[in-house]
């Protein structure tokens, strides 16, 4: 079976001079949660933006390699076309429209789908079912919600596009462990019950260990190692890269 996403040997450069990714290859099988692990500046966000074709706005470019989504090269696609085709990214830092309410933010996610009012209502109800906190705050301006609620809102808005593949950039950043676990538990639920696939950039290796199927460790713009997350963890490879030590 072909992978839902196949990134093949991509090289990314910013400002025509900063080489951010060197020969990065990775795959997301259909219905899998794949972790992209690495420290600050390793190249995680760049990898996700390369996939969702968001590099141009930062004066970045893919110099070499190819990216296949559903078997087709997407190097010439634009981000909104990709969203329509089911590939959506949740950017690092929970970008929400602060002066719109929670519900208005969620509705912006549905624009691309041109849903009828009835379908929009059903889609909203689904998000409120997944994130009851958002239902409680539906009329609150997003700018007045907590960090955890804003992350849920950013994910909820992406889910409103009815995606097949979600790219999540550091969803746990700055959140309490309980909220991070809630978010990853939902991701697992969406995988199991809706068949969605995920590529998640993370620094939190414990969350990756508990919730992801495969992991790629990226260092200095280069994939250092990859494999089943549990095997990488049990063999101590992840700890070695992060902490310079073997697992006890
Ligand atoms: P973080 O968790 O800090 O976001 P990251 O693993 O996501 O780290 P990237 O943001 O992809 O790493 O950065 C990879 C490299 O590319 C770094 O050297 C960074 O300085 C550089 N870089 C990232 N964005 C830009 C940009 N817009 N212009 C120039 N260089 C950039």
PDB file of C-alpha atoms and ligand atoms in Angstrom:
ATOM      1  CA  UNK A   1       0.000   0.000   0.000  1.00  0.00           C
ATOM      2  CA  UNK A   2       1.300   3.458  -0.848  1.00  0.00           C
ATOM      3  CA  UNK A   3       1.875   5.929   1.930  1.00  0.00           C
ATOM      4  CA  UNK A   4      -0.523   8.823   2.332  1.00  0.00           C
ATOM      5  CA  UNK A   5       2.476  11.141   2.441  1.00  0.00           C
ATOM      6  CA  UNK A   6       5.947  10.529   1.084  1.00  0.00           C
ATOM      7  CA  UNK A   7       8.668  13.115   1.481  1.00  0.00           C
ATOM      8  CA  UNK A   8      11.684  12.199  -0.614  1.00  0.00           C
ATOM      9  CA  UNK A   9      15.114  13.745  -0.058  1.00  0.00           C
ATOM     10  CA  UNK A  10      14.021  17.347   0.236  1.00  0.00           C
ATOM     11  CA  UNK A  11      16.482  20.162   0.615  1.00  0.00           C
ATOM     12  CA  UNK A  12      15.157  23.527   1.842  1.00  0.00           C
ATOM     13  CA  UNK A  13      16.852  26.888   1.764  1.00  0.00           C
ATOM     14  CA  UNK A  14      15.776  30.231   3.300  1.00  0.00           C
ATOM     15  CA  UNK A  15      16.759  33.619   1.886  1.00  0.00           C
ATOM     16  CA  UNK A  16      18.717  31.847  -0.865  1.00  0.00           C
ATOM     17  CA  UNK A  17      21.478  31.203   1.649  1.00  0.00           C
ATOM     18  CA  UNK A  18      20.410  29.320   4.811  1.00  0.00           C
ATOM     19  CA  UNK A  19      20.292  25.573   4.240  1.00  0.00           C
ATOM     20  CA  UNK A  20      17.617  24.409   6.718  1.00  0.00           C
ATOM     21  CA  UNK A  21      16.907  20.845   5.520  1.00  0.00           C
ATOM     22  CA  UNK A  22      19.312  18.381   3.947  1.00  0.00           C
ATOM     23  CA  UNK A  23      17.996  15.258   2.213  1.00  0.00           C
ATOM     24  CA  UNK A  24      14.984  14.840   4.515  1.00  0.00           C
ATOM     25  CA  UNK A  25      12.844  11.794   3.748  1.00  0.00           C
ATOM     26  CA  UNK A  26       9.854  10.585   5.723  1.00  0.00           C
ATOM     27  CA  UNK A  27       6.574   8.781   5.234  1.00  0.00           C
ATOM     28  CA  UNK A  28       3.139   8.884   6.831  1.00  0.00           C
ATOM     29  CA  UNK A  29       1.222   5.659   6.228  1.00  0.00           C
ATOM     30  CA  UNK A  30      -2.557   5.880   5.951  1.00  0.00           C
ATOM     31  CA  UNK A  31      -4.094   5.993   9.443  1.00  0.00           C
ATOM     32  CA  UNK A  32      -0.837   6.486  11.353  1.00  0.00           C
ATOM     33  CA  UNK A  33       0.390   9.032  13.872  1.00  0.00           C
ATOM     34  CA  UNK A  34       3.962   9.916  13.021  1.00  0.00           C
ATOM     35  CA  UNK A  35       6.188  12.029  15.273  1.00  0.00           C
ATOM     36  CA  UNK A  36       8.843  14.403  14.048  1.00  0.00           C
ATOM     37  CA  UNK A  37      11.122  14.855  17.036  1.00  0.00           C
ATOM     38  CA  UNK A  38      13.952  17.286  17.523  1.00  0.00           C
ATOM     39  CA  UNK A  39      15.284  20.236  19.484  1.00  0.00           C
ATOM     40  CA  UNK A  40      14.732  23.941  18.760  1.00  0.00           C
ATOM     41  CA  UNK A  41      15.950  24.834  15.305  1.00  0.00           C
ATOM     42  CA  UNK A  42      16.333  21.202  14.200  1.00  0.00           C
ATOM     43  CA  UNK A  43      14.054  21.725  11.200  1.00  0.00           C
ATOM     44  CA  UNK A  44      10.663  20.387  12.329  1.00  0.00           C
ATOM     45  CA  UNK A  45       8.585  23.457  11.396  1.00  0.00           C
ATOM     46  CA  UNK A  46      10.456  23.814   8.118  1.00  0.00           C
ATOM     47  CA  UNK A  47       9.599  20.221   7.230  1.00  0.00           C
ATOM     48  CA  UNK A  48       5.903  20.762   7.947  1.00  0.00           C
ATOM     49  CA  UNK A  49       5.820  24.052   6.022  1.00  0.00           C
ATOM     50  CA  UNK A  50       7.583  22.426   3.081  1.00  0.00           C
ATOM     51  CA  UNK A  51       4.842  19.789   2.976  1.00  0.00           C
ATOM     52  CA  UNK A  52       1.967  22.280   3.173  1.00  0.00           C
ATOM     53  CA  UNK A  53       3.675  24.609   0.676  1.00  0.00           C
ATOM     54  CA  UNK A  54       3.939  27.480   3.151  1.00  0.00           C
ATOM     55  CA  UNK A  55       7.630  28.221   2.677  1.00  0.00           C
ATOM     56  CA  UNK A  56       7.273  30.888   0.014  1.00  0.00           C
ATOM     57  CA  UNK A  57       5.760  33.367   2.479  1.00  0.00           C
ATOM     58  CA  UNK A  58       9.007  33.094   4.502  1.00  0.00           C
ATOM     59  CA  UNK A  59      11.297  33.369   1.516  1.00  0.00           C
ATOM     60  CA  UNK A  60      12.026  29.665   1.723  1.00  0.00           C
ATOM     61  CA  UNK A  61      12.174  27.202  -1.158  1.00  0.00           C
ATOM     62  CA  UNK A  62      12.499  23.491  -1.824  1.00  0.00           C
ATOM     63  CA  UNK A  63      15.636  23.124  -3.919  1.00  0.00           C
ATOM     64  CA  UNK A  64      15.669  19.378  -4.384  1.00  0.00           C
ATOM     65  CA  UNK A  65      13.568  16.301  -3.772  1.00  0.00           C
ATOM     66  CA  UNK A  66       9.845  15.679  -4.058  1.00  0.00           C
ATOM     67  CA  UNK A  67       6.745  15.386  -1.870  1.00  0.00           C
ATOM     68  CA  UNK A  68       3.921  13.013  -2.728  1.00  0.00           C
ATOM     69  CA  UNK A  69       0.462  13.204  -1.124  1.00  0.00           C
ATOM     70  CA  UNK A  70      -2.027  10.508  -2.137  1.00  0.00           C
ATOM     71  CA  UNK A  71       0.494   9.402  -4.765  1.00  0.00           C
ATOM     72  CA  UNK A  72       0.719  12.800  -6.512  1.00  0.00           C
ATOM     73  CA  UNK A  73       3.554  15.300  -6.359  1.00  0.00           C
ATOM     74  CA  UNK A  74       2.364  18.431  -4.524  1.00  0.00           C
ATOM     75  CA  UNK A  75       5.343  20.686  -5.166  1.00  0.00           C
ATOM     76  CA  UNK A  76       3.251  22.818  -7.537  1.00  0.00           C
ATOM     77  CA  UNK A  77       0.142  22.900  -5.299  1.00  0.00           C
ATOM     78  CA  UNK A  78      -0.880  25.909  -3.281  1.00  0.00           C
ATOM     79  CA  UNK A  79      -1.817  25.703   0.419  1.00  0.00           C
ATOM     80  CA  UNK A  80      -5.545  26.284  -0.082  1.00  0.00           C
ATOM     81  CA  UNK A  81      -5.729  23.603  -2.773  1.00  0.00           C
ATOM     82  CA  UNK A  82      -4.038  21.211  -0.352  1.00  0.00           C
ATOM     83  CA  UNK A  83      -6.583  22.031   2.353  1.00  0.00           C
ATOM     84  CA  UNK A  84      -9.368  21.245  -0.110  1.00  0.00           C
ATOM     85  CA  UNK A  85      -7.624  17.953  -0.837  1.00  0.00           C
ATOM     86  CA  UNK A  86      -7.554  17.114   2.881  1.00  0.00           C
ATOM     87  CA  UNK A  87      -4.055  18.166   3.936  1.00  0.00           C
ATOM     88  CA  UNK A  88      -4.108  20.821   6.653  1.00  0.00           C
ATOM     89  CA  UNK A  89      -1.493  22.267   8.997  1.00  0.00           C
ATOM     90  CA  UNK A  90      -1.962  23.596  12.515  1.00  0.00           C
ATOM     91  CA  UNK A  91       0.823  26.132  12.869  1.00  0.00           C
ATOM     92  CA  UNK A  92       3.049  26.426  15.916  1.00  0.00           C
ATOM     93  CA  UNK A  93       1.702  28.963  18.416  1.00  0.00           C
ATOM     94  CA  UNK A  94      -2.051  28.288  18.125  1.00  0.00           C
ATOM     95  CA  UNK A  95      -2.894  30.973  15.596  1.00  0.00           C
ATOM     96  CA  UNK A  96      -6.470  32.020  16.314  1.00  0.00           C
ATOM     97  CA  UNK A  97      -8.338  35.188  15.405  1.00  0.00           C
ATOM     98  CA  UNK A  98      -8.306  36.871  18.827  1.00  0.00           C
ATOM     99  CA  UNK A  99     -11.170  39.256  18.112  1.00  0.00           C
ATOM    100  CA  UNK A 100     -13.494  36.579  16.741  1.00  0.00           C
ATOM    101  CA  UNK A 101     -15.468  34.290  19.016  1.00  0.00           C
ATOM    102  CA  UNK A 102     -14.582  30.633  19.381  1.00  0.00           C
ATOM    103  CA  UNK A 103     -17.472  29.660  17.113  1.00  0.00           C
ATOM    104  CA  UNK A 104     -16.581  32.266  14.483  1.00  0.00           C
ATOM    105  CA  UNK A 105     -13.009  30.934  14.481  1.00  0.00           C
ATOM    106  CA  UNK A 106     -14.299  27.415  13.905  1.00  0.00           C
ATOM    107  CA  UNK A 107     -16.514  28.605  11.057  1.00  0.00           C
ATOM    108  CA  UNK A 108     -13.491  30.090   9.271  1.00  0.00           C
ATOM    109  CA  UNK A 109     -12.145  26.538   9.035  1.00  0.00           C
ATOM    110  CA  UNK A 110     -15.232  25.462   7.103  1.00  0.00           C
ATOM    111  CA  UNK A 111     -15.061  28.195   4.411  1.00  0.00           C
ATOM    112  CA  UNK A 112     -12.888  26.094   2.176  1.00  0.00           C
ATOM    113  CA  UNK A 113     -15.479  23.326   2.173  1.00  0.00           C
ATOM    114  CA  UNK A 114     -18.460  25.553   1.234  1.00  0.00           C
ATOM    115  CA  UNK A 115     -20.708  23.639   3.634  1.00  0.00           C
ATOM    116  CA  UNK A 116     -24.472  24.111   3.710  1.00  0.00           C
ATOM    117  CA  UNK A 117     -25.879  25.524   6.967  1.00  0.00           C
ATOM    118  CA  UNK A 118     -27.072  22.082   8.046  1.00  0.00           C
ATOM    119  CA  UNK A 119     -23.656  20.490   7.404  1.00  0.00           C
ATOM    120  CA  UNK A 120     -21.911  23.387   9.121  1.00  0.00           C
ATOM    121  CA  UNK A 121     -24.056  22.845  12.210  1.00  0.00           C
ATOM    122  CA  UNK A 122     -23.242  19.125  12.236  1.00  0.00           C
ATOM    123  CA  UNK A 123     -19.522  19.857  11.813  1.00  0.00           C
ATOM    124  CA  UNK A 124     -19.600  22.340  14.710  1.00  0.00           C
ATOM    125  CA  UNK A 125     -21.430  19.869  16.931  1.00  0.00           C
ATOM    126  CA  UNK A 126     -18.749  17.294  16.228  1.00  0.00           C
ATOM    127  CA  UNK A 127     -16.010  19.704  17.297  1.00  0.00           C
ATOM    128  CA  UNK A 128     -17.940  20.566  20.473  1.00  0.00           C
ATOM    129  CA  UNK A 129     -18.289  16.858  21.146  1.00  0.00           C
ATOM    130  CA  UNK A 130     -14.517  16.411  20.810  1.00  0.00           C
ATOM    131  CA  UNK A 131     -13.729  19.558  22.805  1.00  0.00           C
ATOM    132  CA  UNK A 132     -16.511  20.237  25.350  1.00  0.00           C
ATOM    133  CA  UNK A 133     -14.457  23.198  26.633  1.00  0.00           C
ATOM    134  CA  UNK A 134     -14.957  24.910  23.279  1.00  0.00           C
ATOM    135  CA  UNK A 135     -18.718  24.402  23.530  1.00  0.00           C
ATOM    136  CA  UNK A 136     -18.701  26.173  26.903  1.00  0.00           C
ATOM    137  CA  UNK A 137     -16.739  29.066  25.386  1.00  0.00           C
ATOM    138  CA  UNK A 138     -18.357  29.257  21.942  1.00  0.00           C
ATOM    139  CA  UNK A 139     -19.414  32.906  22.378  1.00  0.00           C
ATOM    140  CA  UNK A 140     -16.149  34.020  24.032  1.00  0.00           C
ATOM    141  CA  UNK A 141     -13.565  35.980  22.046  1.00  0.00           C
ATOM    142  CA  UNK A 142     -10.686  33.626  21.286  1.00  0.00           C
ATOM    143  CA  UNK A 143      -8.250  36.176  22.710  1.00  0.00           C
ATOM    144  CA  UNK A 144      -9.825  35.681  26.152  1.00  0.00           C
ATOM    145  CA  UNK A 145      -9.453  31.887  26.223  1.00  0.00           C
ATOM    146  CA  UNK A 146      -6.608  29.938  27.858  1.00  0.00           C
ATOM    147  CA  UNK A 147      -3.564  28.573  26.019  1.00  0.00           C
ATOM    148  CA  UNK A 148      -5.007  25.057  26.117  1.00  0.00           C
ATOM    149  CA  UNK A 149      -8.349  26.246  24.748  1.00  0.00           C
ATOM    150  CA  UNK A 150      -6.583  28.158  21.971  1.00  0.00           C
ATOM    151  CA  UNK A 151      -4.667  25.032  20.977  1.00  0.00           C
ATOM    152  CA  UNK A 152      -7.939  23.068  20.954  1.00  0.00           C
ATOM    153  CA  UNK A 153      -9.481  25.847  18.869  1.00  0.00           C
ATOM    154  CA  UNK A 154      -6.605  25.795  16.372  1.00  0.00           C
ATOM    155  CA  UNK A 155      -6.996  22.017  16.057  1.00  0.00           C
ATOM    156  CA  UNK A 156     -10.795  22.303  15.932  1.00  0.00           C
ATOM    157  CA  UNK A 157     -10.566  24.825  13.101  1.00  0.00           C
ATOM    158  CA  UNK A 158      -8.303  22.443  11.162  1.00  0.00           C
ATOM    159  CA  UNK A 159     -10.772  19.606  11.772  1.00  0.00           C
ATOM    160  CA  UNK A 160     -13.561  21.782  10.334  1.00  0.00           C
ATOM    161  CA  UNK A 161     -11.811  21.396   6.954  1.00  0.00           C
ATOM    162  CA  UNK A 162     -12.548  17.628   7.222  1.00  0.00           C
ATOM    163  CA  UNK A 163      -8.919  16.608   6.682  1.00  0.00           C
ATOM    164  CA  UNK A 164      -7.315  13.282   5.854  1.00  0.00           C
ATOM    165  CA  UNK A 165      -3.844  14.339   7.008  1.00  0.00           C
ATOM    166  CA  UNK A 166      -3.184  16.862   9.778  1.00  0.00           C
ATOM    167  CA  UNK A 167       0.251  18.390  10.324  1.00  0.00           C
ATOM    168  CA  UNK A 168       0.562  19.580  13.921  1.00  0.00           C
ATOM    169  CA  UNK A 169       3.416  21.828  14.964  1.00  0.00           C
ATOM    170  CA  UNK A 170       4.279  21.352  18.638  1.00  0.00           C
ATOM    171  CA  UNK A 171       0.731  21.022  19.972  1.00  0.00           C
ATOM    172  CA  UNK A 172       1.956  20.549  23.567  1.00  0.00           C
ATOM    173  CA  UNK A 173       4.121  23.661  23.670  1.00  0.00           C
ATOM    174  CA  UNK A 174       3.488  25.660  26.850  1.00  0.00           C
ATOM    175  CA  UNK A 175       0.546  23.504  27.942  1.00  0.00           C
ATOM    176  CA  UNK A 176      -0.039  21.672  31.226  1.00  0.00           C
ATOM    177  CA  UNK A 177       0.660  17.911  30.928  1.00  0.00           C
ATOM    178  CA  UNK A 178      -3.022  17.101  31.483  1.00  0.00           C
ATOM    179  CA  UNK A 179      -4.140  19.308  28.579  1.00  0.00           C
ATOM    180  CA  UNK A 180      -1.402  17.918  26.314  1.00  0.00           C
ATOM    181  CA  UNK A 181      -2.539  14.383  27.132  1.00  0.00           C
ATOM    182  CA  UNK A 182      -6.144  15.326  26.361  1.00  0.00           C
ATOM    183  CA  UNK A 183      -5.088  16.631  22.966  1.00  0.00           C
ATOM    184  CA  UNK A 184      -3.050  13.540  22.113  1.00  0.00           C
ATOM    185  CA  UNK A 185      -5.846  11.261  23.338  1.00  0.00           C
ATOM    186  CA  UNK A 186      -8.165  13.004  20.890  1.00  0.00           C
ATOM    187  CA  UNK A 187      -5.623  12.589  18.084  1.00  0.00           C
ATOM    188  CA  UNK A 188      -5.568   8.849  18.787  1.00  0.00           C
ATOM    189  CA  UNK A 189      -9.358   8.765  18.795  1.00  0.00           C
ATOM    190  CA  UNK A 190      -9.496  10.543  15.422  1.00  0.00           C
ATOM    191  CA  UNK A 191      -7.018   8.067  14.022  1.00  0.00           C
ATOM    192  CA  UNK A 192      -8.943   5.058  15.295  1.00  0.00           C
ATOM    193  CA  UNK A 193     -12.489   6.213  14.613  1.00  0.00           C
ATOM    194  CA  UNK A 194     -12.178   8.596  11.679  1.00  0.00           C
ATOM    195  CA  UNK A 195      -9.145   7.109   9.912  1.00  0.00           C
ATOM    196  CA  UNK A 196      -7.267  10.410  10.038  1.00  0.00           C
ATOM    197  CA  UNK A 197      -3.477  10.473   9.783  1.00  0.00           C
ATOM    198  CA  UNK A 198      -1.144  12.819  11.627  1.00  0.00           C
ATOM    199  CA  UNK A 199       2.382  14.146  11.374  1.00  0.00           C
ATOM    200  CA  UNK A 200       3.217  15.792  14.690  1.00  0.00           C
ATOM    201  CA  UNK A 201       6.309  17.895  15.351  1.00  0.00           C
ATOM    202  CA  UNK A 202       7.114  17.573  19.051  1.00  0.00           C
ATOM    203  CA  UNK A 203       9.837  18.156  21.585  1.00  0.00           C
ATOM    204  CA  UNK A 204       8.029  16.171  24.266  1.00  0.00           C
ATOM    205  CA  UNK A 205       9.347  12.650  23.800  1.00  0.00           C
ATOM    206  CA  UNK A 206       7.115  11.210  26.523  1.00  0.00           C
ATOM    207  CA  UNK A 207       3.988  12.208  24.568  1.00  0.00           C
ATOM    208  CA  UNK A 208       5.528  10.813  21.407  1.00  0.00           C
ATOM    209  CA  UNK A 209       6.277   7.545  23.159  1.00  0.00           C
ATOM    210  CA  UNK A 210       2.756   7.217  24.534  1.00  0.00           C
ATOM    211  CA  UNK A 211       0.757   8.305  21.502  1.00  0.00           C
ATOM    212  CA  UNK A 212       2.643   7.920  18.210  1.00  0.00           C
ATOM    213  CA  UNK A 213       3.285   4.929  15.970  1.00  0.00           C
ATOM    214  CA  UNK A 214       6.451   5.975  14.154  1.00  0.00           C
ATOM    215  CA  UNK A 215       9.058   8.622  14.845  1.00  0.00           C
ATOM    216  CA  UNK A 216      11.691  10.508  12.914  1.00  0.00           C
ATOM    217  CA  UNK A 217      14.464  12.210  14.854  1.00  0.00           C
ATOM    218  CA  UNK A 218      15.722  15.300  13.146  1.00  0.00           C
ATOM    219  CA  UNK A 219      18.962  17.081  14.017  1.00  0.00           C
ATOM    220  CA  UNK A 220      20.490  20.050  12.201  1.00  0.00           C
ATOM    221  CA  UNK A 221      18.102  19.682   9.298  1.00  0.00           C
ATOM    222  CA  UNK A 222      18.863  16.018   8.798  1.00  0.00           C
ATOM    223  CA  UNK A 223      16.932  12.858   9.750  1.00  0.00           C
ATOM    224  CA  UNK A 224      19.196  11.137  12.249  1.00  0.00           C
ATOM    225  CA  UNK A 225      17.147   8.008  12.790  1.00  0.00           C
ATOM    226  CA  UNK A 226      13.609   6.677  12.407  1.00  0.00           C
ATOM    227  CA  UNK A 227      11.457   3.683  13.268  1.00  0.00           C
ATOM    228  CA  UNK A 228       8.604   2.479  15.447  1.00  0.00           C
ATOM    229  CA  UNK A 229       8.429   4.951  18.321  1.00  0.00           C
ATOM    230  CA  UNK A 230       8.291   2.285  21.037  1.00  0.00           C
ATOM    231  CA  UNK A 231      11.267   0.420  19.579  1.00  0.00           C
ATOM    232  CA  UNK A 232      13.308   3.607  19.292  1.00  0.00           C
ATOM    233  CA  UNK A 233      12.459   4.420  22.896  1.00  0.00           C
ATOM    234  CA  UNK A 234      13.151   0.926  24.243  1.00  0.00           C
ATOM    235  CA  UNK A 235      16.481   0.755  22.433  1.00  0.00           C
ATOM    236  CA  UNK A 236      17.449   4.080  23.998  1.00  0.00           C
ATOM    237  CA  UNK A 237      18.010   5.807  20.662  1.00  0.00           C
ATOM    238  CA  UNK A 238      15.620   8.655  21.410  1.00  0.00           C
ATOM    239  CA  UNK A 239      17.109   9.293  24.843  1.00  0.00           C
ATOM    240  CA  UNK A 240      20.602   9.180  23.384  1.00  0.00           C
ATOM    241  CA  UNK A 241      19.811  11.848  20.834  1.00  0.00           C
ATOM    242  CA  UNK A 242      17.985  14.036  23.365  1.00  0.00           C
ATOM    243  CA  UNK A 243      20.037  13.565  26.489  1.00  0.00           C
ATOM    244  CA  UNK A 244      23.239  11.921  25.271  1.00  0.00           C
ATOM    245  CA  UNK A 245      22.534   8.828  27.370  1.00  0.00           C
ATOM    246  CA  UNK A 246      21.235   5.282  26.975  1.00  0.00           C
ATOM    247  CA  UNK A 247      17.934   4.271  28.592  1.00  0.00           C
ATOM    248  CA  UNK A 248      18.443   2.441  31.894  1.00  0.00           C
TER     249      UNK A 248
HETATM  250  P1  LIG B   1      11.484  25.321  16.728  1.00  0.00           P
HETATM  251  O1  LIG B   1      10.930  24.315  17.624  1.00  0.00           O
HETATM  252  O2  LIG B   1      12.364  26.306  17.426  1.00  0.00           O
HETATM  253  O3  LIG B   1      10.498  25.977  15.800  1.00  0.00           O
HETATM  254  P2  LIG B   1      12.270  23.660  14.516  1.00  0.00           P
HETATM  255  O4  LIG B   1      12.824  22.295  14.729  1.00  0.00           O
HETATM  256  O5  LIG B   1      10.861  23.756  14.099  1.00  0.00           O
HETATM  257  O6  LIG B   1      12.516  24.527  15.802  1.00  0.00           O
HETATM  258  P3  LIG B   1      12.846  25.318  12.232  1.00  0.00           P
HETATM  259  O7  LIG B   1      11.996  26.444  12.725  1.00  0.00           O
HETATM  260  O8  LIG B   1      12.364  24.508  11.116  1.00  0.00           O
HETATM  261  O9  LIG B   1      13.220  24.349  13.440  1.00  0.00           O
HETATM  262  O10 LIG B   1      14.283  25.915  11.875  1.00  0.00           O
HETATM  263  C1  LIG B   1      15.261  25.184  11.145  1.00  0.00           C
HETATM  264  C2  LIG B   1      16.373  26.127  10.741  1.00  0.00           C
HETATM  265  O11 LIG B   1      15.884  27.049   9.766  1.00  0.00           O
HETATM  266  C3  LIG B   1      16.934  26.974  11.887  1.00  0.00           C
HETATM  267  O12 LIG B   1      18.311  27.125  11.680  1.00  0.00           O
HETATM  268  C4  LIG B   1      16.216  28.276  11.737  1.00  0.00           C
HETATM  269  O13 LIG B   1      16.983  29.337  12.232  1.00  0.00           O
HETATM  270  C5  LIG B   1      16.050  28.382  10.222  1.00  0.00           C
HETATM  271  N1  LIG B   1      14.826  29.133   9.872  1.00  0.00           N
HETATM  272  C6  LIG B   1      13.568  28.825  10.207  1.00  0.00           C
HETATM  273  N2  LIG B   1      12.688  29.704   9.707  1.00  0.00           N
HETATM  274  C7  LIG B   1      13.429  30.622   9.020  1.00  0.00           C
HETATM  275  C8  LIG B   1      13.108  31.782   8.259  1.00  0.00           C
HETATM  276  N3  LIG B   1      11.845  32.189   8.102  1.00  0.00           N
HETATM  277  N4  LIG B   1      14.127  32.463   7.699  1.00  0.00           N
HETATM  278  C9  LIG B   1      15.406  32.068   7.848  1.00  0.00           C
HETATM  279  N5  LIG B   1      15.768  30.963   8.551  1.00  0.00           N
HETATM  280  C10 LIG B   1      14.808  30.239   9.133  1.00  0.00           C
END
